[in-house]
Backbone as numpy.savetxt, mean C-alpha at the origin, in Angstrom:
# Nx Ny Nz CAx CAy CAz Cx Cy Cz
5.34 -9.85 5.56 4.47 -8.58 5.47 5.37 -7.34 5.52
6.44 -7.41 6.16 7.36 -6.22 6.28 7.84 -5.94 4.87
8.18 -6.91 4.14 8.60 -6.73 2.72 7.56 -6.00 1.87
6.38 -6.40 1.98 5.25 -5.87 1.21 5.12 -4.37 1.73
5.14 -4.10 3.00 5.06 -2.71 3.52 6.11 -1.88 3.09
7.43 -2.41 3.01 8.54 -1.62 2.49 8.40 -1.28 0.97
7.84 -2.29 0.26 7.61 -2.07 -1.12 6.55 -0.99 -1.46
5.45 -1.00 -0.67 4.41 0.04 -0.71 5.01 1.36 -0.38
5.80 1.45 0.66 6.44 2.67 1.12 7.34 3.31 0.08
8.15 2.35 -0.54 9.05 2.70 -1.60 8.31 3.27 -2.83
7.17 2.54 -3.25 6.47 3.01 -4.37 5.81 4.46 -4.07
5.29 4.63 -2.88 4.71 5.83 -2.46 5.76 6.94 -2.50
6.97 6.77 -2.05 8.06 7.66 -2.05 8.39 8.10 -3.50
8.48 7.07 -4.37 8.83 7.30 -5.73 7.74 8.16 -6.42
6.47 8.01 -5.97 5.47 8.70 -6.49 5.28 10.25 -5.78
6.18 10.42 -4.82 6.19 11.72 -4.15 4.83 11.94 -3.54
4.28 10.92 -2.85 3.03 10.98 -2.28 3.00 10.80 -0.75
2.30 11.61 -0.14 2.24 11.45 1.35 1.38 10.24 1.75
1.56 9.80 2.98 0.88 8.65 3.50 -0.64 9.01 3.50
-0.94 10.20 3.90 -2.31 10.75 3.94 -2.95 10.74 2.56
-2.16 11.23 1.58 -2.76 11.34 0.22 -3.07 9.89 -0.38
-2.15 8.97 -0.13 -2.38 7.65 -0.61 -3.61 6.97 0.10
-3.67 7.26 1.34 -4.88 6.70 2.09 -6.13 7.22 1.54
-6.11 8.58 1.18 -7.23 9.13 0.60 -7.62 8.56 -0.80
-6.64 8.34 -1.64 -6.80 7.79 -2.93 -7.26 6.24 -2.89
-6.66 5.61 -1.88 -7.05 4.19 -1.78 -8.28 3.91 -1.04
-8.84 4.99 -0.41 -10.09 4.87 0.39 -9.99 4.00 1.66
-8.75 4.13 2.28 -8.46 3.39 3.65 -8.04 4.43 4.58
-8.12 4.05 5.83 -7.71 5.06 6.91 -6.20 5.17 6.88
-5.76 6.35 7.35 -4.28 6.70 7.47 -3.58 5.81 8.41
-4.14 5.48 9.56 -3.53 4.58 10.49 -3.42 3.15 10.01
-4.41 2.72 9.23 -4.40 1.34 8.69 -3.28 1.24 7.64
-3.08 2.26 6.77 -2.07 2.20 5.81 -0.79 2.23 6.47
-0.65 3.04 7.41 0.74 3.12 8.17 1.06 1.72 8.80
0.08 1.00 9.28 0.31 -0.33 9.90 0.74 -1.28 8.77
0.14 -1.16 7.63 0.47 -2.00 6.49 1.96 -1.86 6.17
2.33 -0.52 6.00 3.70 -0.16 5.59 4.72 -0.62 6.61
4.29 -0.65 7.92 5.23 -1.04 8.94 5.20 -2.57 9.17
4.40 -3.27 8.40 4.34 -4.76 8.40 3.55 -5.31 9.63
2.70 -4.49 10.17 1.89 -4.82 11.30 0.58 -5.47 10.98
0.12 -5.20 9.69 -1.19 -5.67 9.26 -0.95 -6.39 7.97
-1.73 -7.43 7.64 -1.71 -8.09 6.41 -2.97 -7.79 5.62
-2.91 -6.96 4.61 -4.11 -6.48 3.90 -4.72 -7.52 3.08
-6.00 -7.42 2.87 -6.83 -8.28 2.00 -6.39 -7.96 0.56
-6.82 -8.85 -0.38 -6.70 -8.61 -1.82 -7.40 -7.38 -2.30
-8.56 -7.11 -1.72 -9.31 -5.84 -2.05 -8.53 -4.74 -1.63
-7.93 -4.69 -0.43 -7.21 -3.50 0.03 -6.02 -3.27 -0.82
-5.29 -4.39 -1.18 -4.07 -4.35 -2.06 -4.54 -3.73 -3.37
-5.62 -4.12 -3.89 -6.08 -3.59 -5.15 -6.37 -2.02 -5.08
-6.91 -1.61 -3.99 -7.14 -0.16 -3.65 -5.81 0.61 -3.63
-4.87 0.08 -2.94 -3.52 0.67 -2.84 -2.94 0.76 -4.18
-2.96 -0.33 -4.81 -2.28 -0.35 -6.27 -2.94 0.74 -7.09
-4.22 0.85 -7.08 -4.99 1.84 -7.80 -4.50 3.31 -7.39
-4.30 3.49 -6.05 -3.81 4.81 -5.64 -2.47 5.14 -6.02
-1.58 4.08 -6.09 -0.22 4.26 -6.52 -0.04 4.22 -8.04
-1.11 3.87 -8.75 -1.10 3.77 -10.16 -0.07 2.69 -10.64
-0.10 1.58 -9.92 0.83 0.36 -10.33 -0.17 -0.82 -10.42
0.34 -1.90 -10.96 -0.50 -3.08 -11.17 -0.71 -3.81 -9.75
-1.90 -4.22 -9.60 -2.27 -4.94 -8.48 -1.44 -6.28 -8.35
-1.15 -6.83 -9.52 -0.38 -8.09 -9.57 0.92 -7.98 -8.89
1.59 -6.83 -9.00 2.92 -6.58 -8.34 2.81 -6.64 -6.88
1.59 -6.18 -6.30 1.45 -6.21 -4.94 1.09 -7.54 -4.50
0.30 -8.26 -5.27 -0.13 -9.70 -4.87 1.15 -10.54 -4.73
2.01 -10.40 -5.76 3.27 -11.16 -5.74 4.07 -10.92 -4.45
4.17 -9.64 -4.09 4.94 -9.31 -2.88 4.27 -9.82 -1.60
2.82 -9.81 -1.65 2.13 -10.33 -0.44 2.17 -11.81 -0.32
2.48 -12.54 -1.43 2.60 -14.00 -1.31 1.33 -14.58 -1.61
C-alpha cells in the first residue's frame, strides 16, 4: 500500500496539484486521500478510478500498483 501511495503522491507532484485539489477532483475527502498516500488505507477499485481521473492517468496503472 505504501508503494501505491508513493506513486499517487509522485503523480500528483508531477501534475503540480495540491492534495486538496486532487481530493476535490476525485470526489473524496482530503484526510482519506492523505491516508491513501501515506499507505494507511487500501482504496477500492472505484476510489482508484476516481483518483486516476483526477490525475488524468490511466486507472490501469493504479490497479497494477495496487496489486
